[in-house]
């Protein structure tokens, strides 16, 4: 296991081997296992089975995947080399066809590689570009953390949902990045991690990664959050986001419930997310929410929990109107919608 | 399996055998199994392991338990007979020492039996009194259902939490009794059953018993309820109650969250419960909420879902202030707190 003195990184690249090393997240918290992908077939498997998950982490995995394909290529001429890299990109894209960040990471390295005119230069360029993608993600998360920790009181009880953590990024995390930066700044932090049904990312991943770093964390069921708020046990809610339109924050199902309850108890409700999450030209009504399989709710650990003939409704995300969001913590500071819309557009056009 | 044309009864008494027959609820929904207790040791086991659960159902089981002990007694003199019955009562009480209804059912039959001066008369009296306890519970639930269905529109989408159903009573149910009476009255009903973490009574029991009776039911995770309300998919929330003080409704954890979210969406929030649930001289602050074991949240189907060192908070119930409750549906009609407090006291003193 990685030492808790070093930052938790779910995906790392080892150029000398070469290999991508990753934490097998589906086996957490029962066991901590790091595995190695020496080729992109193995990497594709790891992405498909969700051992590697989380939008920014998929971007990093995609970028390093192309670097791995470049380093392991035995092609002797440039055309053959480029063809191999292109096939590797196709394979990786096919693993999670709707993961925007995965495509972004793959394409960044692919575009860089195609500019080089020798195989040797292309291999070097692939590694450098993948490192750049990863380093940018680290910088973004640390910047989110810095901006976020400034709004917290010196002693703070934070409620979070799902896993917007290091395990979903290159390191540090978004919502959990704010928590890590707060701890680093000397703020006394106590975290309530909602278990996050149906897939329990809060119970399995958030509690694990915070406990690893020595941060005080307590797991509750999603349905307990409102009761804790009423008892005065929660000072702030911080969650991540999957997509932010001009009028709504899309995030893991259950986020909206926390926003409504926080609002009813006058508790600040913040979203922590990189600028790449903004889809500021779209509206809530434009977005189709993925409905996931019945089995995620109807079975658990191989045991049936719902009779076979009973219907199940399983939307993956919900939409929280921006009126319930106290602020969106980004790498460029904290924004409110709709007030900050023109500022957000200006920054997006600049980058 | 009982026919769906006959009312679902989790506990029945068969005088001719004699035996208590019960649905092994811990095995639902994986399999429907009826088991028989030919003696009170077996009945005590069934209560302890939660094959028989739900406050009113425990009252019925306690009453029939004393009747079973009476019928199976081989004592030849009255003192010995009374001693055996008294020991049976002690054993049954020890299974769930805080279950008020269990004690009520046991004591009702015990008191009746003690008034008889022959063993034969005492045996008859035990059965008759236990039947009376059971019949009263049936009448109460049907009356709750009748009062409740009158407030529903002709087509109605109802959200419920946990299992306030036939499986928790002698038959019909409280919150689910309202739903059954509505269906009987020709109202078109669609039910959303929240799965109810951590023990999934909504997924396992509510969905099973409604589907058995041909009622349209869809299971959702607890965290989806607010999102459904926002989408206009819920017309009314109806839940049960474990205890109602003058200022709050205590019910399964998660109930308060539904009340807050229903309120935020101007959706009526009703509680269905018998008068025996009122504890109208107490206040919320007087009640100590049971904290249940870590294992209920940290393990599922034998699989660990939370790292061993991580804390878990697991209160069994939450308190919903009466200001969020549109009405309490009882066998004597619908009441609001605090307005109806003196009416409730008057009815309680009369009975």
XYZ file of C-alpha atoms in Angstrom:
702
model
C 0.000 0.000 0.000
C 1.138 3.535 -0.766
C 2.328 5.341 2.350
C -0.137 7.822 3.761
C 2.712 10.365 3.706
C 2.598 10.352 -0.099
C -0.460 11.626 -1.959
C -2.968 8.939 -2.879
C -2.820 8.359 -6.639
C -5.166 5.828 -8.231
C -3.233 5.709 -11.541
C 0.546 6.108 -11.949
C 2.901 5.637 -14.883
C 6.212 3.807 -14.635
C 8.234 4.637 -17.730
C 11.187 2.363 -16.927
C 9.112 -0.840 -16.912
C 6.923 0.434 -18.761
C 3.590 -0.058 -16.955
C 0.526 1.703 -15.618
C -0.056 0.889 -11.980
C -3.571 1.301 -10.574
C -5.535 0.709 -7.397
C -8.170 -1.992 -8.016
C -11.020 0.152 -6.663
C -13.690 -2.516 -6.992
C -11.863 -4.502 -4.293
C -11.943 -1.632 -1.793
C -12.514 -1.601 1.105
C -12.231 -5.369 1.490
C -8.651 -5.323 0.279
C -6.137 -2.818 -1.033
C -4.574 -4.172 -4.207
C -2.375 -2.373 -6.723
C -2.241 -3.970 -10.128
C -0.101 -3.334 -13.188
C -1.141 -2.995 -16.799
C 1.793 -3.825 -19.055
C -0.333 -3.401 -22.162
C -3.439 -1.502 -23.062
C -5.656 -4.597 -23.201
C -5.204 -4.928 -19.458
C -5.758 -1.194 -18.993
C -8.976 -1.401 -21.022
C -10.186 -4.236 -18.778
C -9.456 -2.187 -15.665
C -11.457 0.764 -17.006
C -14.330 -1.430 -18.129
C -14.703 -3.177 -14.763
C -14.487 0.192 -12.907
C -11.209 -0.573 -11.139
C -10.290 2.823 -12.594
C -13.198 5.312 -12.425
C -13.920 8.988 -11.918
C -13.891 11.519 -14.765
C -10.471 13.155 -14.163
C -8.805 9.796 -13.364
C -10.116 8.422 -16.656
C -8.501 11.359 -18.450
C -5.176 10.523 -16.825
C -5.591 6.808 -17.586
C -6.404 7.564 -21.230
C -3.353 9.800 -21.605
C -1.006 7.279 -19.998
C -2.647 4.521 -22.013
C -1.456 6.149 -25.240
C 1.996 6.663 -23.698
C 2.088 2.976 -22.758
C 1.063 1.960 -26.269
C 3.839 4.180 -27.673
C 6.571 2.832 -25.374
C 5.625 -0.812 -25.904
C 5.348 -0.504 -29.681
C 7.909 -2.603 -31.544
C 7.115 -0.955 -34.867
C 10.148 -0.099 -36.938
C 8.596 2.452 -39.265
C 6.606 5.540 -38.383
C 3.430 4.625 -40.290
C 3.161 1.281 -38.527
C 3.841 2.998 -35.188
C 1.136 5.591 -35.787
C -1.298 2.884 -36.818
C -0.655 0.954 -33.604
C -1.190 4.071 -31.494
C -4.406 4.852 -33.340
C -5.722 1.339 -32.723
C -4.815 1.655 -29.056
C -6.817 4.886 -28.883
C -9.829 3.190 -30.468
C -9.674 0.353 -27.969
C -9.454 2.701 -24.999
C -12.288 4.909 -26.268
C -14.535 1.861 -26.600
C -14.295 1.082 -22.874
C -16.456 4.019 -21.695
C -17.901 5.594 -24.838
C -19.570 8.491 -22.975
C -16.613 9.453 -20.755
C -15.649 12.903 -22.054
C -12.473 13.114 -19.963
C -11.217 9.751 -21.196
C -11.519 10.983 -24.776
C -9.837 14.254 -23.834
C -6.802 12.500 -22.289
C -6.442 10.107 -25.221
C -6.763 12.837 -27.845
C -4.306 15.194 -26.152
C -1.504 12.616 -26.306
C -2.523 11.322 -29.731
C -2.392 14.803 -31.251
C 1.020 15.463 -29.704
C 2.439 12.155 -30.929
C 1.255 12.770 -34.478
C 3.344 15.937 -34.665
C 6.625 14.018 -34.247
C 8.502 12.667 -37.242
C 10.542 9.863 -35.608
C 9.410 6.968 -33.451
C 11.897 7.841 -30.773
C 10.750 11.450 -30.581
C 7.113 10.317 -30.617
C 7.701 8.007 -27.644
C 9.303 10.799 -25.627
C 6.566 13.217 -26.608
C 3.823 10.745 -25.592
C 5.221 10.382 -22.092
C 5.738 14.118 -21.681
C 2.248 14.977 -22.877
C 0.634 12.335 -20.634
C 2.620 13.695 -17.683
C 1.343 17.166 -18.587
C -2.282 15.960 -18.573
C -1.742 14.342 -15.175
C 0.097 17.342 -13.725
C -2.625 19.709 -14.906
C -5.219 17.615 -13.120
C -3.158 17.706 -9.922
C -2.772 21.485 -10.131
C -6.492 21.911 -10.776
C -7.466 19.836 -7.731
C -4.983 21.588 -5.438
C -6.260 24.965 -6.647
C -9.871 23.880 -5.982
C -8.770 22.779 -2.518
C -7.055 26.108 -1.791
C -10.024 28.213 -2.893
C -12.421 25.961 -0.997
C -10.635 25.788 2.331
C -10.705 29.582 2.634
C -14.480 29.600 3.115
C -14.421 27.084 5.974
C -14.514 28.010 9.669
C -11.589 26.959 11.885
C -13.539 23.915 13.051
C -15.888 22.377 10.556
C -18.241 19.426 10.149
C -18.606 18.640 6.451
C -21.160 16.369 4.810
C -20.306 14.872 1.417
C -21.897 12.442 -1.024
C -20.428 9.823 -3.374
C -16.670 9.982 -4.073
C -15.314 13.260 -5.425
C -11.909 12.298 -4.101
C -8.339 11.432 -4.960
C -9.571 8.063 -6.197
C -11.560 9.853 -8.906
C -8.710 12.190 -9.960
C -4.932 12.100 -10.393
C -4.658 12.971 -6.689
C -6.185 15.207 -3.952
C -9.759 15.233 -5.290
C -12.349 17.966 -5.810
C -14.824 17.947 -2.881
C -12.337 15.840 -0.902
C -9.563 18.099 -2.196
C -11.216 20.968 -0.318
C -11.227 18.767 2.778
C -7.541 17.820 2.355
C -6.542 21.468 1.813
C -8.528 22.426 4.912
C -6.694 19.834 7.000
C -3.376 21.059 5.573
C -4.330 24.618 6.538
C -4.852 23.508 10.127
C -8.646 23.490 10.092
C -10.208 20.913 12.389
C -12.377 18.800 10.101
C -14.979 16.146 10.771
C -16.529 14.469 7.721
C -19.869 12.684 7.318
C -19.672 10.481 4.223
C -23.072 9.418 2.879
C -22.850 5.808 1.756
C -24.352 6.711 -1.662
C -26.736 4.054 -2.866
C -26.828 2.090 -4.986
C -23.100 1.543 -5.583
C -21.872 2.767 -2.175
C -18.980 4.894 -3.417
C -19.228 6.957 -0.213
C -19.026 3.934 2.074
C -16.458 2.043 0.030
C -14.202 4.755 -1.386
C -14.640 8.124 0.354
C -14.417 6.683 3.858
C -11.436 4.563 2.840
C -9.408 7.369 1.304
C -10.117 9.853 4.105
C -9.296 7.287 6.810
C -6.064 6.463 4.934
C -5.049 10.102 5.277
C -5.975 10.206 8.965
C -9.030 12.434 8.442
C -11.947 11.981 10.871
C -14.775 10.349 8.891
C -18.108 8.767 9.821
C -20.320 6.883 7.367
C -24.093 7.359 7.426
C -26.880 6.141 5.161
C -28.039 8.759 2.659
C -31.369 9.011 4.459
C -29.752 10.163 7.731
C -28.305 13.400 6.358
C -31.403 15.531 6.951
C -31.714 14.298 10.521
C -28.062 15.204 11.220
C -28.674 18.662 9.785
C -31.662 19.144 12.079
C -29.557 18.113 15.095
C -26.978 20.792 14.218
C -24.296 18.231 13.349
C -23.458 19.602 9.864
C -21.843 23.004 9.115
C -21.505 22.709 5.338
C -22.247 20.327 2.479
C -19.608 19.908 -0.266
C -20.179 17.608 -3.232
C -18.645 17.107 -6.664
C -20.363 17.475 -10.032
C -20.607 15.544 -13.265
C -21.864 18.409 -15.413
C -22.897 21.979 -14.676
C -25.317 23.653 -17.072
C -26.322 27.295 -16.822
C -29.228 26.409 -14.527
C -28.414 23.119 -12.764
C -25.715 20.921 -11.259
C -25.868 17.290 -12.370
C -24.299 14.935 -9.869
C -24.802 11.499 -8.320
C -28.413 10.711 -7.421
C -29.116 12.000 -3.909
C -27.291 15.297 -4.355
C -30.559 17.188 -4.886
C -32.006 15.773 -1.643
C -28.985 17.100 0.275
C -29.371 20.502 -1.388
C -33.067 20.758 -0.455
C -32.404 19.690 3.144
C -29.348 21.956 3.523
C -31.454 24.842 2.248
C -34.243 24.063 4.727
C -31.696 24.176 7.570
C -29.792 27.259 6.308
C -26.646 25.165 5.808
C -24.316 26.265 2.962
C -24.311 23.863 0.015
C -21.179 23.973 -2.172
C -20.148 22.156 -5.334
C -16.417 21.556 -5.999
C -15.553 20.888 -9.641
C -12.984 21.790 -12.280
C -13.858 24.250 -15.045
C -13.993 21.329 -17.484
C -17.273 20.332 -15.777
C -19.065 23.449 -17.066
C -21.433 22.962 -19.964
C -22.556 26.540 -19.642
C -24.268 26.816 -23.022
C -26.691 23.991 -22.140
C -29.753 23.971 -19.912
C -31.012 21.289 -17.571
C -33.735 20.318 -20.038
C -31.111 19.536 -22.709
C -29.465 16.810 -20.643
C -30.600 13.205 -20.773
C -29.943 11.445 -17.474
C -28.574 7.911 -17.812
C -30.847 5.234 -16.321
C -28.776 2.398 -14.973
C -29.580 -1.274 -14.573
C -32.203 -2.744 -12.260
C -29.586 -5.121 -10.834
C -27.691 -2.323 -9.074
C -30.633 -1.855 -6.702
C -32.278 -5.286 -6.830
C -29.214 -7.327 -5.870
C -26.498 -6.914 -3.300
C -23.500 -9.175 -2.822
C -25.257 -11.757 -4.973
C -28.417 -11.623 -2.827
C -31.766 -10.604 -4.245
C -33.311 -7.709 -2.337
C -36.363 -6.986 -4.527
C -38.835 -9.508 -5.985
C -38.222 -10.196 -9.665
C -41.548 -8.808 -10.892
C -41.239 -5.496 -9.050
C -40.196 -2.448 -11.061
C -37.097 -0.458 -10.170
C -36.269 3.111 -11.184
C -32.541 3.838 -11.220
C -31.478 7.235 -12.584
C -27.713 7.695 -12.151
C -27.819 11.454 -11.580
C -30.126 14.174 -10.419
C -30.241 17.881 -11.186
C -29.927 20.509 -8.461
C -31.125 23.955 -9.544
C -28.398 26.565 -9.144
C -30.659 28.560 -6.797
C -29.888 25.949 -4.103
C -26.111 26.116 -4.649
C -24.213 28.553 -2.397
C -21.164 28.473 -4.671
C -19.171 26.422 -7.167
C -15.555 25.992 -6.057
C -13.258 25.810 -9.110
C -9.535 26.151 -9.846
C -10.231 29.788 -10.794
C -12.109 30.676 -7.619
C -15.695 30.439 -6.417
C -18.596 31.226 -8.739
C -22.337 31.527 -8.388
C -24.877 30.872 -11.100
C -26.464 32.583 -12.884
C -24.554 35.700 -11.698
C -21.106 34.447 -12.806
C -22.178 33.109 -16.193
C -20.357 35.742 -18.257
C -17.204 35.369 -16.129
C -17.289 31.606 -16.603
C -17.723 31.999 -20.362
C -14.813 34.444 -20.530
C -12.464 32.097 -18.677
C -13.563 29.125 -20.780
C -12.913 31.029 -24.008
C -9.462 32.072 -22.804
C -8.342 28.505 -22.091
C -48.221 -19.348 -0.488
C -51.429 -17.696 0.677
C -53.719 -16.828 -2.223
C -53.736 -13.174 -3.148
C -57.543 -13.313 -2.896
C -57.240 -13.742 0.873
C -55.815 -10.982 3.038
C -52.099 -11.292 3.704
C -51.604 -12.307 7.347
C -48.077 -12.710 8.704
C -49.204 -14.572 11.860
C -52.177 -16.944 12.116
C -53.385 -19.302 14.835
C -54.542 -22.860 14.174
C -56.400 -24.071 17.229
C -57.012 -27.603 15.963
C -53.298 -28.453 15.630
C -52.497 -26.279 17.753
C -49.853 -24.110 16.094
C -48.923 -20.573 15.154
C -48.131 -20.256 11.493
C -45.964 -17.352 10.336
C -44.308 -15.997 7.214
C -40.506 -16.180 7.603
C -40.005 -12.525 6.688
C -36.213 -12.629 6.816
C -36.313 -14.925 3.778
C -38.376 -12.503 1.692
C -38.142 -11.717 -1.153
C -35.769 -14.542 -2.049
C -38.333 -17.134 -1.035
C -41.792 -17.252 0.469
C -41.819 -19.712 3.349
C -44.506 -20.273 5.972
C -43.306 -21.948 9.119
C -45.124 -23.375 12.115
C -44.403 -22.910 15.797
C -45.828 -25.821 17.760
C -44.428 -24.477 21.002
C -43.442 -21.091 22.337
C -39.692 -21.795 22.169
C -39.998 -21.842 18.381
C -42.198 -18.741 18.450
C -39.628 -16.934 20.605
C -36.919 -17.823 18.074
C -39.033 -16.453 15.218
C -39.548 -13.154 17.045
C -35.897 -12.896 18.021
C -34.614 -13.424 14.480
C -37.182 -10.935 13.078
C -39.132 -13.505 11.054
C -42.050 -11.906 12.907
C -41.681 -8.105 13.211
C -43.713 -4.910 13.259
C -45.337 -3.514 16.388
C -48.975 -4.638 15.836
C -47.878 -8.052 14.506
C -45.811 -8.573 17.642
C -48.890 -7.839 19.749
C -50.816 -10.506 17.843
C -47.918 -12.975 18.127
C -47.647 -12.353 21.880
C -51.365 -12.920 22.383
C -51.407 -16.116 20.326
C -48.215 -17.225 22.049
C -50.032 -17.318 25.393
C -52.964 -19.122 23.758
C -50.532 -21.686 22.317
C -48.908 -22.175 25.723
C -52.370 -22.694 27.252
C -53.533 -25.219 24.647
C -50.310 -27.231 24.746
C -50.112 -27.331 28.521
C -50.398 -30.830 29.981
C -50.787 -29.546 33.523
C -53.450 -31.323 35.537
C -53.942 -28.726 38.253
C -54.695 -25.037 37.894
C -51.668 -23.754 39.831
C -49.270 -25.712 37.651
C -51.134 -24.523 34.540
C -50.932 -20.887 35.629
C -47.246 -21.273 36.405
C -46.551 -22.655 32.931
C -48.442 -19.796 31.286
C -46.573 -17.276 33.406
C -43.223 -18.793 32.405
C -44.295 -18.703 28.750
C -45.085 -15.006 29.131
C -41.647 -14.346 30.633
C -39.942 -16.137 27.773
C -41.878 -14.222 25.119
C -41.292 -10.870 26.822
C -37.551 -11.524 26.862
C -37.386 -11.752 23.061
C -37.909 -8.024 22.401
C -37.798 -6.321 25.788
C -38.687 -2.849 24.428
C -41.604 -3.897 22.207
C -44.610 -2.289 23.892
C -47.172 -4.038 21.673
C -45.681 -7.465 22.387
C -46.121 -6.870 26.106
C -49.646 -5.573 25.512
C -50.698 -8.710 23.595
C -49.155 -11.050 26.173
C -50.664 -9.241 29.143
C -54.150 -9.022 27.649
C -54.390 -12.815 27.316
C -52.577 -13.484 30.604
C -54.989 -11.306 32.569
C -58.001 -12.984 30.946
C -56.674 -16.478 31.636
C -56.053 -15.692 35.283
C -59.727 -14.915 35.777
C -60.781 -18.481 34.929
C -61.051 -21.156 37.607
C -60.677 -24.322 35.497
C -57.972 -25.319 33.050
C -60.534 -26.064 30.373
C -62.205 -22.661 30.717
C -58.809 -20.970 30.817
C -57.784 -22.618 27.545
C -60.982 -21.473 25.817
C -60.615 -17.992 27.260
C -56.989 -17.722 26.078
C -57.936 -18.469 22.493
C -60.918 -16.119 22.554
C -58.915 -13.251 24.030
C -56.059 -13.731 21.546
C -58.583 -13.723 18.698
C -60.002 -10.506 20.124
C -56.559 -8.859 20.149
C -56.027 -9.922 16.534
C -59.502 -8.860 15.403
C -59.110 -5.457 17.039
C -55.883 -4.931 15.133
C -57.603 -5.864 11.880
C -60.475 -3.457 12.572
C -58.051 -0.680 13.464
C -56.070 -1.087 10.226
C -59.192 -1.216 8.061
C -60.530 1.906 9.788
C -57.203 3.687 9.172
C -57.428 2.620 5.542
C -60.993 3.919 5.187
C -60.239 7.313 6.710
C -57.053 7.595 4.673
C -58.415 6.710 1.238
C -60.980 9.507 1.475
C -58.281 12.176 1.212
C -56.755 10.730 -1.967
C -57.529 11.959 -5.478
C -59.035 9.498 -7.992
C -55.601 8.824 -9.441
C -52.707 9.013 -7.055
C -48.954 8.457 -6.930
C -47.956 7.657 -3.358
C -44.445 7.562 -1.908
C -43.863 5.445 1.200
C -40.900 4.466 3.371
C -40.039 1.264 5.262
C -42.841 -1.287 5.773
C -46.001 -0.070 7.476
C -47.876 -2.914 5.847
C -49.812 -6.091 6.387
C -46.545 -7.830 7.225
C -46.187 -5.541 10.255
C -49.800 -5.973 11.457
C -52.432 -8.699 11.667
C -53.445 -7.750 8.107
C -54.033 -4.754 5.771
C -51.384 -2.460 7.308
C -51.361 1.204 8.329
C -49.712 3.283 5.567
C -50.163 0.343 3.189
C -53.670 -0.128 4.645
C -54.544 3.304 3.249
C -53.189 2.168 -0.116
C -55.178 -1.093 -0.019
C -58.385 0.737 0.949
C -57.779 3.210 -1.871
C -57.434 0.396 -4.400
C -60.602 -1.196 -2.988
C -62.404 2.122 -3.424
C -61.445 2.176 -7.094
C -58.690 4.758 -6.846
C -55.904 4.310 -9.394
C -52.765 3.981 -7.280
C -49.097 3.967 -8.166
C -46.659 3.421 -5.295
C -42.998 4.390 -4.943
C -41.459 2.253 -2.196
C -38.188 3.652 -0.828
C -35.802 0.762 -0.216
C -35.144 1.980 3.368
C -31.526 1.571 4.327
C -29.983 -0.067 6.164
C -32.290 -3.098 6.469
C -34.205 -2.614 3.199
C -37.700 -3.232 4.559
C -39.104 -1.164 1.705
C -37.302 -3.142 -0.991
C -37.741 -6.539 0.631
C -41.170 -6.349 2.270
C -43.266 -3.412 1.033
C -42.623 -4.113 -2.636
C -43.271 -7.815 -2.090
C -46.583 -7.414 -0.296
C -47.941 -4.780 -2.701
C -46.909 -6.807 -5.763
C -48.582 -9.867 -4.186
C -51.827 -7.914 -4.096
C -51.423 -6.710 -7.671
C -50.727 -3.094 -6.690
C -48.435 -1.079 -8.999
C -45.160 -0.574 -7.100
C -41.711 0.712 -8.055
C -38.681 0.554 -5.760
C -36.279 3.502 -5.558
C -33.308 4.228 -3.324
C -34.129 6.555 -0.423
C -31.996 9.273 -1.984
C -34.131 9.422 -5.150
C -37.343 10.553 -3.448
C -36.584 14.283 -3.564
C -35.700 14.108 -7.245
C -39.006 12.348 -8.016
C -40.862 15.036 -6.096
C -39.157 17.743 -8.136
C -40.134 15.987 -11.360
C -43.791 15.998 -10.275
C -43.939 12.208 -9.922
C -45.299 12.127 -6.329
C -48.762 13.352 -5.223
C -48.596 12.404 -1.542
C -46.260 10.814 1.003
C -47.740 8.336 3.508
C -45.577 6.675 6.173
C -46.150 4.795 9.410
C -44.986 5.781 12.898
C -43.290 4.117 15.835
C -44.238 6.726 18.423
C -46.004 10.087 18.244
C -45.263 12.625 20.967
C -47.059 15.939 21.271
C -44.466 17.615 19.047
C -42.885 14.958 16.810
C -43.412 11.738 14.878
C -40.752 9.105 15.491
C -40.399 6.691 12.601
C -37.748 4.799 10.634
C -34.655 6.844 9.836
C -35.221 8.717 6.573
C -38.784 9.760 7.360
C -37.687 13.282 8.321
C -35.843 13.705 5.001
C -39.049 12.829 3.119
C -41.019 15.305 5.244
C -38.567 18.159 4.561
C -38.494 17.418 0.828
C -42.297 16.990 0.579
C -42.696 20.333 2.364
C -40.258 22.018 -0.045
C -42.340 20.751 -2.973
C -45.786 21.466 -1.427
C -46.590 17.746 -1.383
C -48.879 16.536 1.448
C -47.059 14.427 4.039
C -49.286 12.056 6.035
C -48.612 9.617 8.873
C -50.869 6.526 9.243
C -50.837 4.962 12.707
C -53.179 3.480 15.307
C -54.082 5.455 18.421
C -51.841 3.127 20.432
C -48.873 4.901 18.794
C -49.653 8.168 20.597
C -47.443 9.059 23.523
C -49.112 12.442 23.756
C -47.869 13.342 27.237
C -44.220 13.117 26.113
C -42.124 15.502 24.078
C -39.499 14.779 21.449
C -36.722 15.629 23.902
C -37.927 12.904 26.300
C -37.362 10.118 23.799
C -34.046 8.306 23.508
C -33.497 7.035 19.986
C -32.038 3.534 19.742
C -28.636 3.388 18.037
C -28.243 0.123 16.217
C -25.170 -1.880 15.352
C -22.386 -0.799 13.009
C -22.712 -4.106 11.135
C -26.112 -3.186 9.677
C -24.441 -0.505 7.545
C -20.885 -1.836 7.291
C -21.738 -5.279 5.901
C -24.153 -6.500 3.270
C -24.772 -10.099 2.328
C -21.609 -11.010 4.227
C -19.535 -8.479 2.267
C -17.733 -5.641 4.002
C -18.715 -2.246 2.566
C -16.881 0.070 4.996
C -13.266 -0.216 6.236
C -13.035 -1.611 9.752
C -11.516 1.495 11.326
C -14.118 3.896 9.951
C -16.870 5.076 12.290
C -20.531 4.482 11.514
C -23.532 6.320 12.950
C -26.749 4.265 12.881
C -29.761 5.766 14.633
C -32.832 3.564 14.071
C -35.364 6.394 14.013
C -35.628 10.078 13.366
C -38.054 12.701 14.638
C -40.231 14.717 12.288
C -41.666 17.860 13.889
C -45.469 17.902 13.691
C -45.336 21.185 11.771
C -44.240 19.178 8.705
C -47.058 16.628 9.061
C -50.234 17.366 7.059
C -52.254 14.909 9.134
C -52.160 11.732 11.213
C -54.530 9.098 9.844
C -55.911 6.969 12.728
C -58.796 4.566 13.283
C -60.755 7.497 14.756
C -60.162 9.861 11.842
C -57.475 12.316 10.818
C -55.802 14.557 13.378
C -53.304 17.380 13.283
C -50.865 18.278 16.029
C -50.795 20.340 18.099
C -54.382 21.418 17.242
C -55.964 18.012 17.977
C -54.077 17.331 21.207
C -57.083 17.664 23.507
C -59.256 15.532 21.182
C -56.573 12.837 21.149
C -56.323 12.915 24.946
C -60.088 12.629 25.289
C -60.300 9.592 23.000
C -57.333 7.949 24.736
C -58.938 8.404 28.156
C -62.231 6.952 26.911
C -60.623 3.730 25.654
